[in-house]
Tab-separated table of C-alpha atoms in Angstrom:
chain	number	residue	atom	x	y	z
A	1	GLU	CA	107.036	-46.002	208.151
A	2	ALA	CA	110.333	-44.621	206.894
A	3	ASP	CA	110.861	-40.882	206.907
A	4	ILE	CA	113.190	-39.579	204.256
A	5	TYR	CA	112.515	-36.309	202.539
A	6	GLN	CA	113.799	-34.672	199.396
A	7	THR	CA	113.307	-31.084	198.322
A	8	PRO	CA	112.463	-29.690	195.926
A	9	ARG	CA	110.284	-32.270	194.147
A	10	TYR	CA	110.617	-30.444	190.837
A	11	LEU	CA	113.172	-27.875	189.726
A	12	VAL	CA	113.636	-26.042	186.439
A	13	ILE	CA	116.789	-23.977	186.337
A	14	GLY	CA	118.949	-22.166	183.814
A	15	THR	CA	122.341	-23.312	182.587
A	16	GLY	CA	125.242	-22.211	184.776
A	17	LYS	CA	123.265	-21.881	187.987
A	18	LYS	CA	124.403	-23.454	191.243
A	19	ILE	CA	121.852	-25.764	192.837
A	20	THR	CA	121.598	-27.863	195.962
A	21	LEU	CA	119.233	-30.797	196.262
A	22	GLU	CA	118.261	-31.506	199.852
A	23	CYS	CA	117.854	-34.921	201.477
A	24	SER	CA	117.027	-35.528	205.121
A	25	GLN	CA	116.125	-38.643	207.091
A	26	THR	CA	114.811	-39.011	210.620
A	27	MET	CA	115.648	-42.689	211.109
A	28	GLY	CA	119.194	-42.235	212.388
A	29	HIS	CA	120.609	-44.293	209.521
A	30	ASP	CA	124.356	-44.179	209.050
A	31	LYS	CA	124.380	-44.968	205.337
A	32	MET	CA	122.967	-42.602	202.741
A	33	TYR	CA	123.018	-42.716	198.949
A	34	TRP	CA	122.305	-40.605	195.880
A	35	TYR	CA	121.162	-42.258	192.664
A	36	GLN	CA	120.587	-40.697	189.257
A	37	GLN	CA	117.867	-42.051	186.992
A	38	ASP	CA	116.758	-41.047	183.516
A	39	PRO	CA	113.029	-41.678	182.829
A	40	GLY	CA	112.255	-45.375	182.577
A	41	MET	CA	115.883	-46.336	182.944
A	42	GLU	CA	118.013	-48.024	185.592
A	43	LEU	CA	119.313	-46.328	188.730
A	44	HIS	CA	122.968	-45.334	188.852
A	45	LEU	CA	124.782	-44.729	192.142
A	46	ILE	CA	126.580	-41.362	192.091
A	47	HIS	CA	127.494	-40.791	195.770
A	48	TYR	CA	127.258	-42.536	199.112
A	49	SER	CA	128.214	-41.979	202.722
A	50	TYR	CA	129.001	-44.312	205.613
A	51	GLY	CA	128.386	-41.630	208.209
A	52	VAL	CA	129.320	-38.124	209.304
A	53	ASN	CA	132.318	-36.707	207.399
A	54	SER	CA	132.389	-39.754	205.104
A	55	THR	CA	131.583	-39.429	201.389
A	56	GLU	CA	132.467	-41.634	198.426
A	57	LYS	CA	131.874	-41.471	194.689
A	58	GLY	CA	129.662	-44.105	193.139
A	59	ASP	CA	129.844	-46.087	189.928
A	60	LEU	CA	128.576	-43.316	187.669
A	61	SER	CA	130.839	-40.347	187.204
A	62	SER	CA	129.074	-37.183	188.270
A	63	GLU	CA	130.009	-33.521	188.374
A	64	SER	CA	128.034	-33.120	191.571
A	65	THR	CA	129.441	-33.016	195.097
A	66	VAL	CA	127.989	-34.073	198.439
A	67	SER	CA	128.592	-33.390	202.111
A	68	ARG	CA	127.671	-35.172	205.341
A	69	ILE	CA	128.076	-32.818	208.265
A	70	ARG	CA	125.110	-34.232	210.170
A	71	THR	CA	123.825	-37.805	210.263
A	72	GLU	CA	120.370	-36.845	209.050
A	73	HIS	CA	121.379	-34.545	206.192
A	74	PHE	CA	123.032	-35.450	202.840
A	75	PRO	CA	122.761	-32.593	200.327
A	76	LEU	CA	123.905	-32.819	196.707
A	77	THR	CA	125.299	-29.744	194.948
A	78	LEU	CA	125.850	-28.901	191.296
A	79	GLU	CA	128.179	-25.897	191.016
A	80	SER	CA	127.200	-25.104	187.425
A	81	ALA	CA	124.131	-26.844	186.046
A	82	ARG	CA	124.089	-28.018	182.416
A	83	PRO	CA	121.335	-29.553	180.263
A	84	SER	CA	123.130	-32.921	180.546
A	85	HIS	CA	122.313	-32.845	184.275
A	86	THR	CA	118.599	-33.089	183.498
A	87	SER	CA	117.444	-36.232	185.280
A	88	GLN	CA	115.733	-37.554	188.381
A	89	TYR	CA	117.818	-37.683	191.559
A	90	LEU	CA	116.850	-40.183	194.252
A	91	CYS	CA	118.161	-40.178	197.812
A	92	ALA	CA	118.090	-43.235	200.077
A	93	SER	CA	119.234	-44.296	203.526
A	94	SER	CA	119.735	-47.569	205.382
A	95	GLU	CA	121.360	-49.252	208.318
A	96	LEU	CA	124.436	-51.251	207.296
A	97	GLY	CA	123.295	-54.295	205.365
A	98	ARG	CA	119.608	-53.604	205.942
A	99	GLN	CA	116.839	-52.442	203.645
A	100	ALA	CA	117.061	-49.093	201.940
A	101	PHE	CA	114.342	-46.444	202.037
A	102	PHE	CA	113.951	-43.858	199.315
A	103	GLY	CA	112.757	-40.285	199.235
A	104	GLN	CA	110.245	-39.069	196.668
A	105	GLY	CA	112.963	-37.871	194.303
A	106	THR	CA	113.813	-34.554	192.667
A	107	ARG	CA	113.112	-34.084	188.966
A	108	LEU	CA	115.691	-31.617	187.676
A	109	THR	CA	115.411	-29.862	184.320
A	110	VAL	CA	118.226	-27.603	183.171
A	111	VAL	CA	117.308	-25.300	180.312
B	1	GLY	CA	130.893	-55.929	190.605
B	2	ILE	CA	127.753	-57.969	191.024
B	3	GLN	CA	125.383	-58.239	188.057
B	4	VAL	CA	121.615	-58.056	188.500
B	5	GLU	CA	119.377	-59.099	185.630
B	6	GLN	CA	115.619	-58.721	185.553
B	7	SER	CA	113.171	-60.342	183.185
B	8	PRO	CA	111.090	-59.711	181.264
B	9	PRO	CA	112.039	-56.110	180.471
B	10	ASP	CA	108.479	-55.287	179.459
B	11	LEU	CA	105.151	-56.870	180.315
B	12	ILE	CA	101.636	-55.998	179.204
B	13	LEU	CA	98.678	-57.565	180.987
B	14	GLN	CA	94.936	-57.421	180.986
B	15	GLU	CA	93.412	-56.532	184.332
B	16	GLY	CA	92.895	-59.647	186.413
B	17	ALA	CA	95.816	-61.586	184.964
B	18	ASN	CA	98.670	-63.047	187.014
B	19	SER	CA	102.375	-62.506	186.354
B	20	THR	CA	105.825	-63.506	187.552
B	21	LEU	CA	108.849	-61.214	187.469
B	22	ARG	CA	112.335	-62.615	187.869
B	23	CYS	CA	115.589	-61.256	189.284
B	24	ASN	CA	118.877	-63.131	188.800
B	25	PHE	CA	122.111	-62.098	190.483
B	26	SER	CA	125.662	-63.173	189.806
B	27	ASP	CA	127.071	-63.542	193.329
B	28	SER	CA	125.957	-64.241	196.872
B	29	VAL	CA	124.006	-61.401	198.428
B	30	ASN	CA	123.265	-60.325	201.945
B	31	ASN	CA	119.866	-58.884	201.205
B	32	LEU	CA	117.405	-58.321	198.404
B	33	GLN	CA	114.595	-55.829	197.957
B	34	TRP	CA	111.760	-55.406	195.470
B	35	PHE	CA	110.507	-51.914	194.654
B	36	HIS	CA	107.643	-50.494	192.635
B	37	GLN	CA	108.317	-47.160	190.966
B	38	ASN	CA	105.077	-45.276	190.520
B	39	PRO	CA	104.324	-42.856	187.670
B	40	TRP	CA	105.569	-39.964	189.828
B	41	GLY	CA	108.977	-41.594	190.114
B	42	GLN	CA	108.858	-42.612	193.747
B	43	LEU	CA	110.311	-45.988	194.739
B	44	ILE	CA	107.929	-47.874	197.005
B	45	ASN	CA	109.317	-50.722	199.125
B	46	LEU	CA	107.477	-53.947	198.351
B	47	PHE	CA	109.574	-56.642	199.976
B	48	TYR	CA	112.780	-56.990	201.919
B	49	ILE	CA	113.517	-60.653	201.309
B	50	PRO	CA	117.043	-62.078	201.608
B	51	SER	CA	115.599	-65.602	201.536
B	52	GLY	CA	112.325	-67.470	201.775
B	53	THR	CA	108.837	-66.353	200.831
B	54	LYS	CA	106.745	-63.374	201.887
B	55	GLN	CA	103.241	-62.302	200.971
B	56	ASN	CA	101.515	-58.950	201.083
B	57	GLY	CA	97.997	-58.985	199.699
B	58	ARG	CA	98.054	-59.816	195.990
B	59	LEU	CA	101.845	-59.682	195.889
B	60	SER	CA	104.288	-62.288	197.037
B	61	ALA	CA	108.020	-62.809	196.644
B	62	THR	CA	110.377	-65.742	196.896
B	63	THR	CA	114.164	-65.595	197.090
B	64	VAL	CA	116.321	-68.692	196.623
B	65	ALA	CA	119.676	-67.306	197.669
B	66	THR	CA	121.586	-70.535	197.009
B	67	GLU	CA	120.446	-70.471	193.364
B	68	ARG	CA	120.827	-66.688	193.085
B	69	TYR	CA	117.369	-65.637	192.025
B	70	SER	CA	114.206	-64.027	193.314
B	71	LEU	CA	110.662	-64.010	191.967
B	72	LEU	CA	107.889	-61.464	192.405
B	73	TYR	CA	104.344	-62.712	191.859
B	74	ILE	CA	101.468	-60.391	191.082
B	75	SER	CA	98.035	-61.975	191.176
B	76	SER	CA	94.764	-60.519	189.891
B	77	SER	CA	96.592	-57.508	188.489
B	78	GLN	CA	95.024	-54.053	188.626
B	79	THR	CA	95.699	-50.916	186.604
B	80	THR	CA	97.317	-49.391	189.689
B	81	ASP	CA	99.999	-52.103	189.496
B	82	SER	CA	101.374	-50.414	186.380
B	83	GLY	CA	104.868	-48.996	186.682
B	84	VAL	CA	108.410	-50.253	186.842
B	85	TYR	CA	109.455	-53.000	189.241
B	86	PHE	CA	113.057	-53.019	190.417
B	87	CYS	CA	115.065	-55.631	192.207
B	88	ALA	CA	118.009	-54.416	194.306
B	89	VAL	CA	120.621	-56.557	196.012
B	90	LEU	CA	123.010	-55.766	198.824
B	91	HIS	CA	126.387	-57.271	198.141
B	92	ALA	CA	129.224	-57.032	200.633
B	93	SER	CA	131.816	-55.659	198.240
B	94	GLY	CA	134.699	-54.612	200.467
B	95	GLY	CA	132.225	-54.200	203.305
B	96	SER	CA	130.328	-51.443	201.520
B	97	TYR	CA	126.886	-53.109	201.177
B	98	ILE	CA	125.769	-50.827	198.369
B	99	PRO	CA	122.300	-51.498	196.895
B	100	THR	CA	122.777	-52.518	193.256
B	101	PHE	CA	119.751	-52.360	190.982
B	102	GLY	CA	118.604	-54.327	187.976
B	103	ARG	CA	117.257	-52.538	184.905
B	104	GLY	CA	113.671	-53.117	185.959
B	105	THR	CA	110.539	-54.652	184.474
B	106	SER	CA	108.082	-52.183	182.994
B	107	LEU	CA	104.510	-53.385	183.610
B	108	ILE	CA	101.414	-52.015	181.931
B	109	VAL	CA	98.026	-53.295	183.074
B	110	HIS	CA	95.140	-52.487	180.752
B	111	PRO	CA	91.551	-52.219	182.050
């Protein structure tokens, strides 16, 4: 079974705060992804990485940033949270061209 | 980019009924996955099926890559089948192989 973990599962935070959403995988996958999803809606790719020191922006413009210093770790940071950032954030990983595995997601609420 | 269309967008069933969900895609794909998103937001892998037919219990899936569609069959539906079903394709756009999602089919199974 795939092992990919996201923390926290739920987060309520005030406007203007800096937050980091954690994502780690133990499968040694090179490719990792962050998707943003509003409740009941489609998934939008916001960031992805081919491997260490590689990061790219996705189709949906996002004010978040990511880093990939280690293969297993792909954190997402919001420097100054706003209510418009309220959403679910899903992290995934895969081998190139193979099936993707998702973490449990982080539900972020910015008040 | 590649377009992924799922139908129907919404489906309501009585427990015990059978259903077919469809995923059409606009270009050749390297891989295709079906996911079930549970009420807690987690994406559960159902099938990794670039072509052919696979079965897992009451669920089965068929992908006809040459005709650019995939079908997910749910037989003898149960209330626990409720949720959103997503199709995701891997398309080799510039070698990136990014999973691209359809908008999903929202399924409600009544007891």
